[in-house]
Each structure stands twice: as C-alpha cells, then as structure tokens.
Coordinates of C-alpha atoms and ligand atoms in Angstrom, one line a residue:
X1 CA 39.2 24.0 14.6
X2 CA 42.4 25.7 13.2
X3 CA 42.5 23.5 10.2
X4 CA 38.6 23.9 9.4
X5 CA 39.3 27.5 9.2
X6 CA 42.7 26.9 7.0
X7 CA 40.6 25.4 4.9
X8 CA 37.8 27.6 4.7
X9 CA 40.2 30.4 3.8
X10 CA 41.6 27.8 1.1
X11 CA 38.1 27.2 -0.1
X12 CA 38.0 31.4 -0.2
X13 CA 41.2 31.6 -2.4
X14 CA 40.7 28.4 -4.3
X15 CA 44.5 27.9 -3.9
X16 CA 44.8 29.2 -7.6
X17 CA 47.8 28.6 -9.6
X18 CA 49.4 31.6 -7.9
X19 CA 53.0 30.8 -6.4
X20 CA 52.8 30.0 -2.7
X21 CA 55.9 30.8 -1.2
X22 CA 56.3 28.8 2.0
X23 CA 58.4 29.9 4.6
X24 CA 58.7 27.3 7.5
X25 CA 61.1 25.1 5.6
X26 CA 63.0 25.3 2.7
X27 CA 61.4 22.0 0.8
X28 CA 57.4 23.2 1.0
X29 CA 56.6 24.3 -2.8
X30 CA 54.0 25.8 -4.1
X31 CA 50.0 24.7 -4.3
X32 CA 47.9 23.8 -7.9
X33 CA 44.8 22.9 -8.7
X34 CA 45.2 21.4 -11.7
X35 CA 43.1 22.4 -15.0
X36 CA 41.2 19.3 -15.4
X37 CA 40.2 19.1 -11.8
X38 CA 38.8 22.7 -12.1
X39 CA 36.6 21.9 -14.5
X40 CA 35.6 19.0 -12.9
X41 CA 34.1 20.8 -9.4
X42 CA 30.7 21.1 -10.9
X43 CA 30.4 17.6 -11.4
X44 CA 28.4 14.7 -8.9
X45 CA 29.1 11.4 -8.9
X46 CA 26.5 8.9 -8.8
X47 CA 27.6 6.1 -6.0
X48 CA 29.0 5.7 -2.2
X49 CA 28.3 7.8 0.7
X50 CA 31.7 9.7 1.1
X51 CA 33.0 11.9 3.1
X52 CA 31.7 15.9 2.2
X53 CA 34.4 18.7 2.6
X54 CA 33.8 22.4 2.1
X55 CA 33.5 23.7 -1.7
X56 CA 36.6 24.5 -3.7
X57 CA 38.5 22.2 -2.4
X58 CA 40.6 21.7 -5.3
X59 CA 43.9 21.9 -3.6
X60 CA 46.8 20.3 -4.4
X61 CA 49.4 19.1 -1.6
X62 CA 52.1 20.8 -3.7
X63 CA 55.1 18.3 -3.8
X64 CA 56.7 17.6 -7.3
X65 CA 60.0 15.8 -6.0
X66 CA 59.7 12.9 -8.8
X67 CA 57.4 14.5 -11.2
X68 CA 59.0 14.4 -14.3
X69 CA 55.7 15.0 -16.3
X70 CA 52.3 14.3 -15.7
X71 CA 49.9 12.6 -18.8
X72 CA 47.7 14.4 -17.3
X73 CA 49.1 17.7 -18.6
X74 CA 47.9 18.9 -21.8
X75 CA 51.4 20.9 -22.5
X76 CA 55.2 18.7 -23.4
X77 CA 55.9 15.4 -25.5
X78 CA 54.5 12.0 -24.8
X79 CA 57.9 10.9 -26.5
X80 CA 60.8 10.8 -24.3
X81 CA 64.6 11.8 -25.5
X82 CA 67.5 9.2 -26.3
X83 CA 68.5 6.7 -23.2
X84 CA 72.0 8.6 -22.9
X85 CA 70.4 12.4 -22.4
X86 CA 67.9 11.0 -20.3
X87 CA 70.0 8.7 -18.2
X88 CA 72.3 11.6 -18.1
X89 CA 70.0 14.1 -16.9
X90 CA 68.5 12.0 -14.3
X91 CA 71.7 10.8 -12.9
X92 CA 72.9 14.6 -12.4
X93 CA 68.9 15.6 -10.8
X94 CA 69.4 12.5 -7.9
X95 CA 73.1 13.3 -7.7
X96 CA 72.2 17.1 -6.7
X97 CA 69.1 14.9 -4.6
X98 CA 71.6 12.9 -2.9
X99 CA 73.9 16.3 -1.8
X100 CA 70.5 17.8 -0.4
X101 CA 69.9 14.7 1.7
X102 CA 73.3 14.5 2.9
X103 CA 73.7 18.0 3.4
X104 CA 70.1 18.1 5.4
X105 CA 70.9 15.0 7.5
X106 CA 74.2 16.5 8.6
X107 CA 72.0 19.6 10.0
X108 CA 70.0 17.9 11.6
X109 CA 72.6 15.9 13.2
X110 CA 74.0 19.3 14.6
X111 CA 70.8 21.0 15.4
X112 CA 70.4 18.1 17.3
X113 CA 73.8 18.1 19.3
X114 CA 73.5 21.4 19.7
X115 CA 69.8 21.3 21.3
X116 CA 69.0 24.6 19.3
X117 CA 65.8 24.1 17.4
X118 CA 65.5 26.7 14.3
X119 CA 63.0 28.8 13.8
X120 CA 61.9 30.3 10.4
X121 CA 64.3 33.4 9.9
X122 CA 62.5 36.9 9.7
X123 CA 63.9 36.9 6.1
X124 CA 61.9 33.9 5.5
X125 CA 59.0 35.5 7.0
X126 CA 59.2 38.4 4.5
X127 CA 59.1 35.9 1.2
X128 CA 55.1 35.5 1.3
X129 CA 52.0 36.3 2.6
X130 CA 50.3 35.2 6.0
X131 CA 47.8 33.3 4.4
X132 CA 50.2 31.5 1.8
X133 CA 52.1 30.4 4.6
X134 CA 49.2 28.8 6.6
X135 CA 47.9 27.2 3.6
X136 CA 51.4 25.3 3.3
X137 CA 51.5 24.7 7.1
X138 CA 47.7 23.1 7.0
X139 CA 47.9 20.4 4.1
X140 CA 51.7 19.7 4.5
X141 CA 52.0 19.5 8.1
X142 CA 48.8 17.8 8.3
X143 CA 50.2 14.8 6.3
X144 CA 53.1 14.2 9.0
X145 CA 50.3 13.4 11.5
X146 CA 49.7 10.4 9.6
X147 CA 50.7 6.8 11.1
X148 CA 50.5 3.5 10.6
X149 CA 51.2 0.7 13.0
X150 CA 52.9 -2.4 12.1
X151 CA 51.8 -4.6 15.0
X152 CA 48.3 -3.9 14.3
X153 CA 48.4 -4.7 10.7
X154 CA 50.6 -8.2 11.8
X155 CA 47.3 -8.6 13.9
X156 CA 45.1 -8.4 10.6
X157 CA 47.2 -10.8 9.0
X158 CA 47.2 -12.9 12.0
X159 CA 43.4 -12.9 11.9
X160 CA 43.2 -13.9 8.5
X161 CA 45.7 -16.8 9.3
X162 CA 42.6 -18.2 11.8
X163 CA 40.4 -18.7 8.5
X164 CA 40.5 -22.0 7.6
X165 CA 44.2 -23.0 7.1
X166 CA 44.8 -20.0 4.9
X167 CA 48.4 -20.3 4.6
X168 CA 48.8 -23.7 5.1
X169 CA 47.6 -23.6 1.4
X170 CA 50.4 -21.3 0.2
X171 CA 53.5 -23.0 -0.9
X172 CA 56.8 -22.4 1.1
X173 CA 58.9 -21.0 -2.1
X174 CA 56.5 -17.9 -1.4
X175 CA 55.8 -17.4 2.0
X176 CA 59.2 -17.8 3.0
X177 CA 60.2 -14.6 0.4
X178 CA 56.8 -13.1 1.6
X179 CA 57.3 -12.7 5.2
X180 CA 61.3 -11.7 4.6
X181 CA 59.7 -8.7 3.0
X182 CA 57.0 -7.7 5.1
X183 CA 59.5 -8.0 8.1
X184 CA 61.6 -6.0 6.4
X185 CA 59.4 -3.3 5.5
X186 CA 58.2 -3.1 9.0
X187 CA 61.8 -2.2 9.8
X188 CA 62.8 0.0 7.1
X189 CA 59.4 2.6 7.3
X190 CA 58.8 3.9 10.7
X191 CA 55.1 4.7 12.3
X192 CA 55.1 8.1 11.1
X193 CA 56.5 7.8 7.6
X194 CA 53.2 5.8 5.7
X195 CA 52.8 8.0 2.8
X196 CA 56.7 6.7 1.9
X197 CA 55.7 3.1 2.9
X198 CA 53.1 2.9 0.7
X199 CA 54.7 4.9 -2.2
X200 CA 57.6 2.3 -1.9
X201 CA 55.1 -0.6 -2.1
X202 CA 52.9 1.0 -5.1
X203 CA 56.6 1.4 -7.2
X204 CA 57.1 -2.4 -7.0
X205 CA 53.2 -3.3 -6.7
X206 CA 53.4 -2.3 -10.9
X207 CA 55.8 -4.7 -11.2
X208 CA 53.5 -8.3 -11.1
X209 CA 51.2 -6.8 -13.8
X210 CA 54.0 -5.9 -15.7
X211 CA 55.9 -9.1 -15.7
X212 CA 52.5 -11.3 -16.1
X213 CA 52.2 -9.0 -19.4
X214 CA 55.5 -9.5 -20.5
X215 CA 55.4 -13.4 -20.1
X216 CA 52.3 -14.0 -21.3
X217 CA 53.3 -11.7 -24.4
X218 CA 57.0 -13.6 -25.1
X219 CA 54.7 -16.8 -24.7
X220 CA 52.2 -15.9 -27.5
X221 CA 55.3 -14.5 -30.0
X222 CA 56.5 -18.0 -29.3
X223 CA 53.4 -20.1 -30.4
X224 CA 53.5 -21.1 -27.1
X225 CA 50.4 -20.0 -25.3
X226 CA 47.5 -18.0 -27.0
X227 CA 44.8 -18.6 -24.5
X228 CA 45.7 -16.0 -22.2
X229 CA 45.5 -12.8 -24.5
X230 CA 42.7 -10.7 -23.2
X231 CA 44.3 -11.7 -20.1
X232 CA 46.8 -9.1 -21.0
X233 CA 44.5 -6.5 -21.1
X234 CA 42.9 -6.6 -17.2
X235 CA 47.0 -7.2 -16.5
X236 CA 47.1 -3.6 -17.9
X237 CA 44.3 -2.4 -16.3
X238 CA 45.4 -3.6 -13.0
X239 CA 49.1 -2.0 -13.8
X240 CA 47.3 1.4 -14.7
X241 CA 45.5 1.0 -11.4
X242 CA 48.3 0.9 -9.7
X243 CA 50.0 3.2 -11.2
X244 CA 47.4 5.5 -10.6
X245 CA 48.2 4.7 -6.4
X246 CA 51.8 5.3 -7.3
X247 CA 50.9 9.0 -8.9
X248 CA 48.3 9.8 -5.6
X249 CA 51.3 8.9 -3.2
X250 CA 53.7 11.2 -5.7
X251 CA 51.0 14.1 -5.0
X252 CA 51.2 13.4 -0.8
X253 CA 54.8 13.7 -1.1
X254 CA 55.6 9.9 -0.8
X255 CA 59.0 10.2 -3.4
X256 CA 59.6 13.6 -2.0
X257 CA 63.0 12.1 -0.2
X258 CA 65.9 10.8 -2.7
X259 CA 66.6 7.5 -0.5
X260 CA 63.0 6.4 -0.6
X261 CA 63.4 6.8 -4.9
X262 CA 66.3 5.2 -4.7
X263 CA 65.2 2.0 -2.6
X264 CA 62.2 2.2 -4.6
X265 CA 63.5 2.3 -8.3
X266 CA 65.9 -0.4 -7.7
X267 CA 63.9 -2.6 -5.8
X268 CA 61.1 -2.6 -9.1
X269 CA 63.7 -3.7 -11.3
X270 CA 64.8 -6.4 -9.4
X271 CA 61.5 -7.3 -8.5
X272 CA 60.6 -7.8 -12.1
X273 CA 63.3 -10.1 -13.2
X274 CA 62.9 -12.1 -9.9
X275 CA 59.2 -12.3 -11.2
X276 CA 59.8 -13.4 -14.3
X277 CA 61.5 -16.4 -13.1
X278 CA 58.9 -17.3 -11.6
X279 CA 56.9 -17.1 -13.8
X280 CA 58.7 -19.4 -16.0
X281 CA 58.9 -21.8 -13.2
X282 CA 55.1 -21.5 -12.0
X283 CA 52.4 -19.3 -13.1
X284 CA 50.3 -20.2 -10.4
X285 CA 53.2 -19.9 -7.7
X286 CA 53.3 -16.0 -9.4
X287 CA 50.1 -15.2 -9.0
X288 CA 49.4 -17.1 -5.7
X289 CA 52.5 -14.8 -4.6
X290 CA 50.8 -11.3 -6.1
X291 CA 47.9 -12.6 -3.9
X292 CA 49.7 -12.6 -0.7
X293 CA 51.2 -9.4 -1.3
X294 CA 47.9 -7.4 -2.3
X295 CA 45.8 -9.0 0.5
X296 CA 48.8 -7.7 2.8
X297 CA 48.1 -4.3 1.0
X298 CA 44.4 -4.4 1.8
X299 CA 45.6 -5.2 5.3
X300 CA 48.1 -2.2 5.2
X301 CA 45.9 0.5 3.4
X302 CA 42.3 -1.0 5.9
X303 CA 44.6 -0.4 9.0
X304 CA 45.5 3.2 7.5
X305 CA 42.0 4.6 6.8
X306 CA 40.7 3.4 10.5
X307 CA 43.6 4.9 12.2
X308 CA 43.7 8.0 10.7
X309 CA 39.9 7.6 9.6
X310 CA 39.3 11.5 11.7
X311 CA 42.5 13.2 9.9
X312 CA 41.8 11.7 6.8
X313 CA 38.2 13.0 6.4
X314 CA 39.2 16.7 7.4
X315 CA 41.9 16.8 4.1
X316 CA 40.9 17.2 0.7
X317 CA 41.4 14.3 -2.6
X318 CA 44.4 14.9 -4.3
X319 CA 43.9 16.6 -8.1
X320 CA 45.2 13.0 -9.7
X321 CA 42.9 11.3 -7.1
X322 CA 39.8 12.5 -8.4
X323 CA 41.0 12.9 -11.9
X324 CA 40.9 8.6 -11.7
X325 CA 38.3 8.0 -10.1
X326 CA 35.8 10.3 -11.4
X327 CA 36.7 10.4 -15.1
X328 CA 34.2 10.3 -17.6
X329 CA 35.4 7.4 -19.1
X330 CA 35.8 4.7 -16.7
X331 CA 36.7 1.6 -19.0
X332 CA 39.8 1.1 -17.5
X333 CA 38.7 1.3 -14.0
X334 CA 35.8 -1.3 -14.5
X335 CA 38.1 -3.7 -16.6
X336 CA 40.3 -5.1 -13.8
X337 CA 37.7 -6.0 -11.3
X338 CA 36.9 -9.6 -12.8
X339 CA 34.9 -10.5 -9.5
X340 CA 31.9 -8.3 -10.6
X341 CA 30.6 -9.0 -13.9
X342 CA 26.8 -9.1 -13.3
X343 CA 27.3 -6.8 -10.3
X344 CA 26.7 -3.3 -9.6
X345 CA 29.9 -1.2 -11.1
X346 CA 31.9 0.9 -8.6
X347 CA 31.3 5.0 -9.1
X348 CA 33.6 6.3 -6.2
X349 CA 32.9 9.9 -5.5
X350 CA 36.3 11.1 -4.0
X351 CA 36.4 14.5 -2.1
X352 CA 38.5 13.3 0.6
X353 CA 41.7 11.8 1.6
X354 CA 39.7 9.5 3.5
X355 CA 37.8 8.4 0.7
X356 CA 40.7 8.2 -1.4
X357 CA 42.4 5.5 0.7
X358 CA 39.6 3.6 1.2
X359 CA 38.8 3.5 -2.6
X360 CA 42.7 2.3 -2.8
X361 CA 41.9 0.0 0.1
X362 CA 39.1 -1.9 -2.2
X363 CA 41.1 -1.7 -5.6
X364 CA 43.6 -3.9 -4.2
X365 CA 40.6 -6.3 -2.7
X366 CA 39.8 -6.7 -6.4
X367 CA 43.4 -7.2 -7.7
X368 CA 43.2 -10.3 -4.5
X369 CA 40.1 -11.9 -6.2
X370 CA 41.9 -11.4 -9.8
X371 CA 44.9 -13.0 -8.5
X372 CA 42.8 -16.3 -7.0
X373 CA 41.0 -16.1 -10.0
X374 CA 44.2 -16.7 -12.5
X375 CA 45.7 -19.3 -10.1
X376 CA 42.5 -21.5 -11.3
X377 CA 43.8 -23.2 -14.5
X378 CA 40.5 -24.6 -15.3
X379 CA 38.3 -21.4 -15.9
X380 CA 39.4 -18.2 -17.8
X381 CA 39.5 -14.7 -16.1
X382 CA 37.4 -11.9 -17.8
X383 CA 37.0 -8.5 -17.3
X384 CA 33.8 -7.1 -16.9
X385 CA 33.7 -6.1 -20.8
X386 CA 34.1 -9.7 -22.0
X387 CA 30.7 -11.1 -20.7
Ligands
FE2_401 FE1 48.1 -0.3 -5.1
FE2_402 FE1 47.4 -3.9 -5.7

C-alpha cells in the first residue's frame, strides 16, 4: 500500500528533472526521466499482455555510478579523447571509488562493533523535501528487496540435465570451465545482491559476440573464411542486445559499487582472449560454450522474474529499458533472433520491471537457439532480414 501511494505521488510529480536530494544515505542521487522517454509516454505498443502501472511512470532509478555517457543523450562527443587522458582520468575516478569503498566498509565495520545503528542526521533531514525523500526511499529501497536463489536456479539446470542426455552431449573442455564459473558466481553474489550478479554476467555476456566478430573478421582479411559475413552482423546484433541488458542493470544500480566494476571489467578482458583461443581451436566448441552460458542465463533471469514476479510488477521500466524495446526502429532487435524468420516478430510493451526481465529472460532464449544454430556446420545462420 505505501509504495502504491509513492508512486502515485511520483506519477503526480512526474519525477521531473528537478534535483532530488536524498537524505537517508549519502550514495542515493537524484531521479530523471530522460527526454526521449518523455516523449515516448503517449505511445502503445502493439504485442504482449504486460504488466500496466499508473501513468507517468517515467521514473528513473537515479544511479549513475559507471555512466560515463549515454548514446542515448543528444548533448557531448561520440569521439572519445587520447588513451593516456582517458586512461588517466578513469584511473583517478575508481582510485577516489576505491577510497569510498574502503572508507564505507571500515564504518560499517564499526557501526557494527559498536551495535549503534545510524540514523539520518537532522541536518540531513533539512537538505530536501518530504516528498523527494520518499521518492528515493520507494524505487531505491525497493530494489534491495530483490533476490535470487542459487539452489533453485541449480534445480532448473538440474531439470534440464533429465532431457535427454543434454550434457552428455557437451564436450568436457567446456563443461568443466562452465560449471567452475557458475560455482563460482554462486559464491561470489549473495541472495540479496541480483541486480550486481547479473550486471557482472551482462559485462562478460558482450564478450562471445565480440570475439565471434573479431575472428570471423581476422578470418575474412585473411582469405581464410568468407562464408560467415553476414554472420557478423546478427553477432552485432546479439552484442547490442546485450549491451542493452548491461545499460538496464547500470540504470538499477548494478555497477553502482567499485569492486563489482572492477571484477567485472577485468573479468571481460580476459574472457575475450580466452575466447579467442578458442575459437581458433574450435568454433563449434565456442559457440556450444556461449550456449551453455546463455541457457544458464535464461535459467538465472526465469528464476528472477518468478521469485520476485509480485515486486517486480509494482516498479516501473527503466528509461533505457523502454527506449530498446519500444523504439521505432526495431531492426536491430529483430536481426538477432534467427529462430523466427516466418514467425510472428516480437513488439514487447515494457512498463514494468517485471516485464523488463522477462523480455531479457527471452532475448537470451533466442541468443541459445542462435548459438545451436552456428554449432551446425552444414546450414548457414540468417537473421530474420536475409530470408
Ligand atoms: Fe544478456
Ligand atoms: Fe545472452
């Protein structure tokens, strides 16, 4: 009941691009509703039943940790500076990230031996309005409700494993890296942290794409291998896809700590050399591995939206969310999902979180039948725009 109303009195003061100063901690920033998504609130989409939320819910969530310029914004240079200033500059930003973490961990460490729990101070209380305050405490406390639970997404992976002999058919110089990572992750993101878990995994997720594009391009500037050229382009597709994932967990606040960007960052790069090996090794063995990974994120993202299905449906679609999904031009979005040419296009209509999850939930069950689809060395893969 108390976040219906929070959001009725955002609907009433459309969280404009006013300054909301929060006050119950010191990282909560400001809310947005982007330009473009403004313009967009008049607009139906033709397609699914989603989930309906009041009008003018055009909120932001507010969190810009690792924003260093959206495309989206109409304002700044596509062309970035020298490697030096910008290595420079982004070496002193995570450096001054780094101090924050340490310094925040080390106050929590003593707000914890002493057993004193603190309290917004009345100074605090002074720096903005009631209703600012509650609109920060609705969308941003709201997120940290959000779980996921390992065990049960092991159980959806375990019930796959009883269809047919699944991954008796996968070869062990995969699984064996496979399940190292999934155990891994399991450990490293807790139940209540899932908007970091998944940011973590869209970061690398880019990765395949852009390694596939890579060798498949050094392959056709050999002579090597020509065959695989529009190939390239549903690669892309699939990359900008995911990157799209990436920028909707940047919005929920998913980079918002510097030790997640860090793992993150470095991780990618890795990943992508590693990738590339195998590439050169196996094509198949890459793709078959990109398969188990993205049917583990349909596993991941379906055990997420039934979860927190009820929470989910009573928060609003990120800005970026709806800016993908619902563009005007959708040739992108359509080129990536090989599996239905001939078939009904999808037109998500995204006014939720919930719908936004379960729209990334079925992208990534489209990037699985794309990935079985290139492991077949028989038949070529084609987007939708090829037949
Ligand atoms: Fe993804
Ligand atoms: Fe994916």
């Amino acid at each position: 009941m108390r976040a219906a109303s929070l959001r009725a009195r955002a609907s009433a003061s459309t969280c404009a691009a006013r300054p909301a100063p929060c006050t119950s901690t010191s990282r909560r920033r400001s809310f947005r509703a982007p330009r473009a998504q403004a313009e967009r609130s008049d607009e139906k989409q033709e397609g699914s039943s989603p989930t309906s939320v009041p009008e003018g819910e055009n909120c932001d969530y507010g969190f810009t940790a690792g924003t260093t310029g959206l495309y989206t914004d109409r304002d700044g240079p596509s062309t970035p500076r020298n490697v030096v200033k910008l290595a420079v500059a982004n070496f002193q930003k995570e450096l001054r990230a780094l101090r924050e973490w340490q310094d925040s961990r080390e106050e929590l460490e003593q707000t914890q031996d002493s057993g004193f729990s603190e309290e917004p101070s009345a100074v605090d209380d002074l720096a903005g309005s009631l209703e600012d305050e509650e609109l920060c405490i609705n969308f941003q406390d709201e997120l940290k409700k959000l779980t996921i639970d390992a065990d049960a997404v092991y159980a959806r992976e375990l019930d796959r494993h009883k269809d047919g002999d699944y991954m008796k058919k996968k070869s062990w110089v995969i699984k064996v890296p496979y399940l190292v990572l999934c155990w891994l992750l399991d450990r490293v993101y807790s139940k209540e942290r899932p908007i970091q878990r998944f940011w973590f995994l869209e970061t690398v997720a880019r990765m395949p794409y852009f390694s596939y594009i890579s060798m498949l391009h050094l392959y056709e500037t050999l002579g090597w291998w020509r065959r695989g050229a529009a190939v390239k382009k549903v690669h892309f597709a699939e990359e900008w896809n995911e990157f799209h994932h990436l920028l909707i967990m940047e919005s929920l606040g998913g980079d918002d700590q510097w030790i997640d960007r860090f793992a993150g960052y470095h991780s990618a790069v890795l990943y992508y050399w590693v990738l590339n090996l195998l590439w050169l090794a196996s094509p198949v063995l890459a793709y078959q591995f990109s398969e188990l990974l993205e049917t583990h994120a349909v596993d991941t993202y379906g055990q997420f939206v039934d979860e927190n299905e009820d929470l989910l449906k009573t928060l609003p679609a990120p800005a970026i969310a709806r800016q993908y999904y619902q563009n005007e031009d959708l040739y992108m979005f359509d080129e990536f999902q090989t599996s239905r040419a001939g078939k009904g296009r999808r037109r998500p209509e995204i006014n939720t979180l919930y719908d936004t999850f379960s729209n990334i939930r079925d992208d990534e069950l489209e990037h699985v039948k794309t990935m079985v689809a290139c492991q077949n060395t028989h038949v070529a893969v084609r987007s939708p725009h090829q037949r």
